[in-house]
Amino acid sequence: MGGKSRILPPICLFYFSFLNLSKLFVFDMITQSTKKMIGILGGMGPLASANLYYRLIEIAQRDYHAEQDTDFPPMFLYNITLFGFDETGIVDPKLVKKQLIAGVKKLEQSGSDFIIIACNTVHYFYNDMQQAVRIPIISIIDETTRLVQETRYTIVGLLTSHTTKHVGIYQKALEKLGIRTLLVTEAQQKMLDEVIVHVMSGVQGEEDEKNLKIIVEDLRKQGAEAIILGCTELPLAIHQSDIHVPLFDSTTILAKAALRRALF
């Protein structure tokens, strides 16, 4: 007091110097991290979104030897309760598009470096969503069809929601790559929609797997060399170990693409 300067003892100076250096070190670790934040737009449906998140963790552990928390990329999962949408796909296009655009904007605001979407069908609005944000959105359609091309299959069977089949999202992308697409019948599509709603409600079982096997076998007999699971609910109802025809699991393909971008 009385205008006299106060001199801190050496131990205090050491403590504050150490504290400031520690803060700088932690800040440097955070800012210098090479990992990018993955923004996940989910909720279509919630179980399929949870499966995508699980695949990201599983693949990071298996392929990148992730162990400690810091080995995994940061992620922001935003599950939207999407109105105007059901097991068949898009019911109210204007309403769905509005919610999707709001969703990707929220992910951009969260600090995400790029976005992935746990649903094939809503990629019908891919261009609208991408135009609404400055960060890239990785297309599950592009990643899946690119892998089909790389593996040199020329005829593939397609299992999707009713909307995805009807608007031709996959057919158009595959045609550009010179790949022929075999589609299910209307009766088989109803079976697929039933499997999808069963997964959405968590009651999928042996009957769903049996029906999927029947559809896959029919496509194989028509000449399909492989099958695209073009709906993120379907990998929760059938697995590669269940059938002999090669499966392209769009959920796993998207997860691998996201990790390549996030970790390098």
Tab-separated table of C-alpha atoms in Angstrom:
chain	number	residue	atom	x	y	z
A	1	MET	CA	0.000	0.000	0.000
A	2	GLY	CA	1.030	3.678	0.099
A	3	GLY	CA	2.188	3.574	-3.559
A	4	LYS	CA	4.872	0.980	-2.952
A	5	SER	CA	5.220	-1.723	-5.632
A	6	ARG	CA	4.653	-5.254	-4.504
A	7	ILE	CA	7.336	-7.809	-5.357
A	8	LEU	CA	6.236	-11.432	-5.711
A	9	PRO	CA	8.480	-14.071	-4.140
A	10	PRO	CA	10.392	-16.345	-6.564
A	11	ILE	CA	8.074	-19.320	-5.906
A	12	CYS	CA	5.044	-17.272	-7.058
A	13	LEU	CA	6.825	-16.075	-10.177
A	14	PHE	CA	7.696	-19.674	-11.021
A	15	TYR	CA	4.104	-20.772	-10.458
A	16	PHE	CA	2.587	-18.104	-12.703
A	17	SER	CA	5.198	-18.669	-15.391
A	18	PHE	CA	4.438	-22.405	-15.329
A	19	LEU	CA	0.693	-21.749	-15.415
A	20	ASN	CA	0.984	-19.451	-18.438
A	21	LEU	CA	3.244	-21.877	-20.270
A	22	SER	CA	0.797	-24.703	-19.547
A	23	LYS	CA	-2.062	-22.676	-20.985
A	24	LEU	CA	-0.036	-21.913	-24.085
A	25	PHE	CA	0.899	-25.573	-24.462
A	26	VAL	CA	-2.718	-26.751	-24.200
A	27	PHE	CA	-3.876	-24.030	-26.598
A	28	ASP	CA	-1.110	-24.978	-29.024
A	29	MET	CA	-2.110	-28.654	-28.896
A	30	ILE	CA	-5.697	-27.750	-29.708
A	31	THR	CA	-4.986	-25.270	-32.478
A	32	GLN	CA	-2.207	-27.282	-34.075
A	33	SER	CA	-4.228	-30.518	-34.204
A	34	THR	CA	-4.384	-31.915	-37.715
A	35	LYS	CA	-7.715	-33.630	-37.059
A	36	LYS	CA	-10.754	-32.052	-38.647
A	37	MET	CA	-14.147	-31.912	-36.980
A	38	ILE	CA	-16.786	-34.139	-38.580
A	39	GLY	CA	-20.285	-32.689	-38.622
A	40	ILE	CA	-22.894	-35.459	-38.771
A	41	LEU	CA	-26.450	-34.670	-39.823
A	42	GLY	CA	-28.547	-37.482	-38.399
A	43	GLY	CA	-32.017	-38.392	-37.239
A	44	MET	CA	-33.093	-40.057	-40.487
A	45	GLY	CA	-33.500	-42.316	-38.608
A	46	PRO	CA	-31.800	-42.144	-35.222
A	47	LEU	CA	-30.633	-45.780	-35.175
A	48	ALA	CA	-29.033	-45.485	-38.608
A	49	SER	CA	-27.295	-42.306	-37.404
A	50	ALA	CA	-26.032	-44.069	-34.287
A	51	ASN	CA	-24.723	-46.865	-36.516
A	52	LEU	CA	-22.781	-44.348	-38.609
A	53	TYR	CA	-21.213	-42.923	-35.445
A	54	TYR	CA	-20.349	-46.449	-34.281
A	55	ARG	CA	-18.779	-47.242	-37.655
A	56	LEU	CA	-16.610	-44.123	-37.385
A	57	ILE	CA	-15.315	-45.261	-34.002
A	58	GLU	CA	-14.862	-48.884	-35.055
A	59	ILE	CA	-12.988	-48.031	-38.252
A	60	ALA	CA	-10.777	-45.510	-36.443
A	61	GLN	CA	-9.821	-48.245	-33.973
A	62	ARG	CA	-9.273	-50.935	-36.586
A	63	ASP	CA	-7.659	-49.026	-39.460
A	64	TYR	CA	-6.006	-46.113	-37.636
A	65	HIS	CA	-5.200	-47.860	-34.325
A	66	ALA	CA	-7.118	-45.233	-32.351
A	67	GLU	CA	-7.006	-45.901	-28.627
A	68	GLN	CA	-6.838	-42.744	-26.546
A	69	ASP	CA	-9.560	-40.084	-26.800
A	70	THR	CA	-7.128	-37.831	-28.635
A	71	ASP	CA	-6.660	-40.451	-31.373
A	72	PHE	CA	-10.220	-39.908	-32.616
A	73	PRO	CA	-11.410	-36.917	-34.641
A	74	PRO	CA	-13.777	-34.432	-32.989
A	75	MET	CA	-17.394	-34.921	-34.073
A	76	PHE	CA	-20.631	-32.995	-33.788
A	77	LEU	CA	-23.765	-35.139	-34.234
A	78	TYR	CA	-26.967	-33.217	-34.835
A	79	ASN	CA	-30.070	-35.415	-34.914
A	80	ILE	CA	-32.970	-33.580	-36.476
A	81	THR	CA	-36.583	-34.691	-36.039
A	82	LEU	CA	-37.366	-34.583	-39.743
A	83	PHE	CA	-41.009	-33.825	-40.505
A	84	GLY	CA	-42.425	-34.740	-43.913
A	85	PHE	CA	-40.304	-37.886	-44.067
A	86	ASP	CA	-41.004	-41.574	-43.345
A	87	GLU	CA	-39.810	-45.111	-44.207
A	88	THR	CA	-40.742	-44.621	-47.865
A	89	GLY	CA	-38.686	-41.429	-48.071
A	90	ILE	CA	-39.685	-37.855	-48.829
A	91	VAL	CA	-43.372	-37.069	-48.273
A	92	ASP	CA	-43.249	-33.244	-48.212
A	93	PRO	CA	-40.291	-32.034	-50.339
A	94	LYS	CA	-40.477	-28.329	-49.422
A	95	LEU	CA	-40.677	-29.024	-45.704
A	96	VAL	CA	-37.865	-31.571	-45.810
A	97	LYS	CA	-35.548	-29.290	-47.799
A	98	LYS	CA	-36.109	-26.398	-45.387
A	99	GLN	CA	-35.184	-28.539	-42.363
A	100	LEU	CA	-32.123	-30.028	-44.061
A	101	ILE	CA	-30.750	-26.603	-44.967
A	102	ALA	CA	-31.254	-25.422	-41.390
A	103	GLY	CA	-29.478	-28.572	-40.181
A	104	VAL	CA	-26.331	-28.173	-42.291
A	105	LYS	CA	-26.144	-24.495	-41.328
A	106	LYS	CA	-26.186	-25.464	-37.653
A	107	LEU	CA	-23.336	-27.914	-38.267
A	108	GLU	CA	-21.333	-25.209	-40.008
A	109	GLN	CA	-21.952	-22.876	-37.060
A	110	SER	CA	-20.760	-25.610	-34.693
A	111	GLY	CA	-17.279	-25.382	-36.165
A	112	SER	CA	-17.440	-28.538	-38.263
A	113	ASP	CA	-14.856	-28.715	-41.047
A	114	PHE	CA	-17.080	-30.826	-43.264
A	115	ILE	CA	-20.435	-32.614	-43.138
A	116	ILE	CA	-21.655	-36.161	-43.660
A	117	ILE	CA	-25.323	-37.162	-43.734
A	118	ALA	CA	-26.589	-40.472	-42.362
A	119	CYS	CA	-29.245	-40.905	-45.047
A	120	ASN	CA	-29.132	-41.680	-48.760
A	121	THR	CA	-32.584	-40.383	-49.669
A	122	VAL	CA	-32.069	-36.774	-48.561
A	123	HIS	CA	-29.129	-36.500	-50.962
A	124	TYR	CA	-31.858	-35.637	-53.439
A	125	PHE	CA	-31.361	-32.144	-51.960
A	126	TYR	CA	-27.559	-32.377	-51.977
A	127	ASN	CA	-27.016	-29.337	-54.208
A	128	ASP	CA	-29.412	-27.212	-52.143
A	129	MET	CA	-27.629	-28.151	-48.920
A	130	GLN	CA	-24.156	-27.615	-50.353
A	131	GLN	CA	-25.086	-24.189	-51.687
A	132	ALA	CA	-26.321	-23.206	-48.206
A	133	VAL	CA	-22.926	-23.703	-46.493
A	134	ARG	CA	-19.279	-22.911	-47.193
A	135	ILE	CA	-17.876	-26.182	-45.833
A	136	PRO	CA	-17.938	-29.339	-48.004
A	137	ILE	CA	-20.605	-32.018	-47.692
A	138	ILE	CA	-19.314	-35.499	-48.517
A	139	SER	CA	-21.867	-37.272	-50.707
A	140	ILE	CA	-22.716	-40.824	-49.682
A	141	ILE	CA	-23.909	-41.391	-53.265
A	142	ASP	CA	-20.643	-40.269	-54.846
A	143	GLU	CA	-18.495	-42.255	-52.420
A	144	THR	CA	-20.503	-45.448	-52.908
A	145	THR	CA	-20.720	-45.298	-56.689
A	146	ARG	CA	-17.014	-44.429	-56.929
A	147	LEU	CA	-16.129	-47.552	-54.978
A	148	VAL	CA	-18.360	-49.670	-57.224
A	149	GLN	CA	-16.485	-48.288	-60.228
A	150	GLU	CA	-13.092	-48.917	-58.624
A	151	THR	CA	-13.988	-52.560	-58.003
A	152	ARG	CA	-14.995	-52.855	-61.685
A	153	TYR	CA	-18.482	-54.240	-61.308
A	154	THR	CA	-20.624	-53.474	-64.342
A	155	ILE	CA	-24.064	-54.635	-63.138
A	156	VAL	CA	-25.319	-53.972	-59.598
A	157	GLY	CA	-28.587	-54.529	-57.774
A	158	LEU	CA	-29.988	-51.580	-55.831
A	159	LEU	CA	-31.797	-51.719	-52.481
A	160	THR	CA	-33.093	-48.323	-51.334
A	161	SER	CA	-36.109	-46.460	-50.026
A	162	HIS	CA	-39.023	-45.872	-52.385
A	163	THR	CA	-38.041	-42.224	-52.937
A	164	THR	CA	-34.377	-42.982	-53.672
A	165	LYS	CA	-35.438	-45.533	-56.274
A	166	HIS	CA	-38.156	-43.312	-57.757
A	167	VAL	CA	-36.052	-40.147	-58.236
A	168	GLY	CA	-33.116	-42.178	-59.564
A	169	ILE	CA	-30.329	-40.770	-57.391
A	170	TYR	CA	-28.160	-43.876	-57.702
A	171	GLN	CA	-29.249	-44.841	-61.220
A	172	LYS	CA	-28.145	-41.483	-62.654
A	173	ALA	CA	-24.792	-41.555	-60.837
A	174	LEU	CA	-24.081	-45.152	-61.879
A	175	GLU	CA	-25.112	-44.561	-65.481
A	176	LYS	CA	-22.515	-41.796	-65.775
A	177	LEU	CA	-19.914	-44.358	-64.732
A	178	GLY	CA	-21.115	-46.918	-67.270
A	179	ILE	CA	-22.636	-49.205	-64.645
A	180	ARG	CA	-26.001	-50.865	-65.203
A	181	THR	CA	-28.511	-50.877	-62.329
A	182	LEU	CA	-31.048	-53.587	-61.571
A	183	LEU	CA	-34.094	-52.429	-59.595
A	184	VAL	CA	-36.539	-54.275	-57.375
A	185	THR	CA	-40.191	-54.804	-58.272
A	186	GLU	CA	-42.975	-52.807	-56.631
A	187	ALA	CA	-43.820	-55.797	-54.452
A	188	GLN	CA	-40.186	-56.123	-53.399
A	189	GLN	CA	-40.027	-52.370	-52.720
A	190	LYS	CA	-42.903	-52.738	-50.275
A	191	MET	CA	-40.904	-55.464	-48.541
A	192	LEU	CA	-37.898	-53.126	-48.352
A	193	ASP	CA	-40.004	-50.318	-46.908
A	194	GLU	CA	-41.257	-52.732	-44.274
A	195	VAL	CA	-37.708	-53.742	-43.338
A	196	ILE	CA	-36.742	-50.066	-43.092
A	197	VAL	CA	-39.600	-49.192	-40.728
A	198	HIS	CA	-38.778	-52.261	-38.623
A	199	VAL	CA	-35.198	-51.033	-38.222
A	200	MET	CA	-36.432	-47.514	-37.438
A	201	SER	CA	-38.547	-48.923	-34.614
A	202	GLY	CA	-35.912	-51.435	-33.461
A	203	VAL	CA	-37.926	-54.592	-34.166
A	204	GLN	CA	-36.027	-55.983	-37.163
A	205	GLY	CA	-35.501	-59.727	-37.045
A	206	GLU	CA	-35.067	-62.993	-38.921
A	207	GLU	CA	-38.074	-62.411	-41.176
A	208	ASP	CA	-36.575	-59.158	-42.427
A	209	GLU	CA	-33.240	-60.825	-43.101
A	210	LYS	CA	-35.035	-63.649	-44.932
A	211	ASN	CA	-36.930	-61.203	-47.163
A	212	LEU	CA	-33.761	-59.306	-47.987
A	213	LYS	CA	-32.018	-62.546	-48.936
A	214	ILE	CA	-34.892	-63.409	-51.286
A	215	ILE	CA	-34.638	-60.018	-52.998
A	216	VAL	CA	-30.851	-60.225	-53.276
A	217	GLU	CA	-31.037	-63.717	-54.766
A	218	ASP	CA	-33.577	-62.550	-57.336
A	219	LEU	CA	-31.285	-59.680	-58.372
A	220	ARG	CA	-28.345	-62.080	-58.565
A	221	LYS	CA	-30.276	-64.352	-60.923
A	222	GLN	CA	-30.969	-61.328	-63.118
A	223	GLY	CA	-27.231	-60.736	-63.416
A	224	ALA	CA	-26.300	-58.518	-60.478
A	225	GLU	CA	-22.612	-58.899	-59.654
A	226	ALA	CA	-22.968	-56.964	-56.402
A	227	ILE	CA	-25.633	-55.223	-54.298
A	228	ILE	CA	-25.721	-51.627	-53.075
A	229	LEU	CA	-27.365	-51.114	-49.692
A	230	GLY	CA	-28.489	-47.611	-50.587
A	231	CYS	CA	-30.413	-46.974	-47.392
A	232	THR	CA	-28.646	-46.560	-44.044
A	233	GLU	CA	-31.249	-48.704	-42.252
A	234	LEU	CA	-30.545	-51.785	-44.375
A	235	PRO	CA	-27.026	-52.576	-43.029
A	236	LEU	CA	-28.720	-53.058	-39.651
A	237	ALA	CA	-30.895	-55.835	-41.087
A	238	ILE	CA	-28.451	-57.779	-43.277
A	239	HIS	CA	-24.683	-58.251	-43.327
A	240	GLN	CA	-22.079	-59.500	-45.765
A	241	SER	CA	-21.739	-62.710	-43.753
A	242	ASP	CA	-25.411	-63.460	-44.465
A	243	ILE	CA	-25.051	-63.716	-48.248
A	244	HIS	CA	-22.489	-64.614	-50.912
A	245	VAL	CA	-23.087	-61.652	-53.242
A	246	PRO	CA	-20.740	-58.690	-52.522
A	247	LEU	CA	-22.484	-55.914	-50.573
A	248	PHE	CA	-21.699	-52.204	-50.766
A	249	ASP	CA	-22.700	-50.881	-47.349
A	250	SER	CA	-23.168	-47.143	-47.938
A	251	THR	CA	-22.902	-46.380	-44.198
A	252	THR	CA	-19.462	-47.978	-43.862
A	253	ILE	CA	-18.281	-46.455	-47.135
A	254	LEU	CA	-19.246	-42.970	-45.928
A	255	ALA	CA	-17.566	-43.515	-42.554
A	256	LYS	CA	-14.301	-44.522	-44.227
A	257	ALA	CA	-14.399	-41.480	-46.503
A	258	ALA	CA	-15.026	-39.178	-43.533
A	259	LEU	CA	-12.087	-40.580	-41.559
A	260	ARG	CA	-9.738	-40.222	-44.517
A	261	ARG	CA	-10.615	-36.540	-44.638
A	262	ALA	CA	-10.618	-35.980	-40.873
A	263	LEU	CA	-7.341	-37.675	-40.011
A	264	PHE	CA	-5.147	-36.484	-42.869
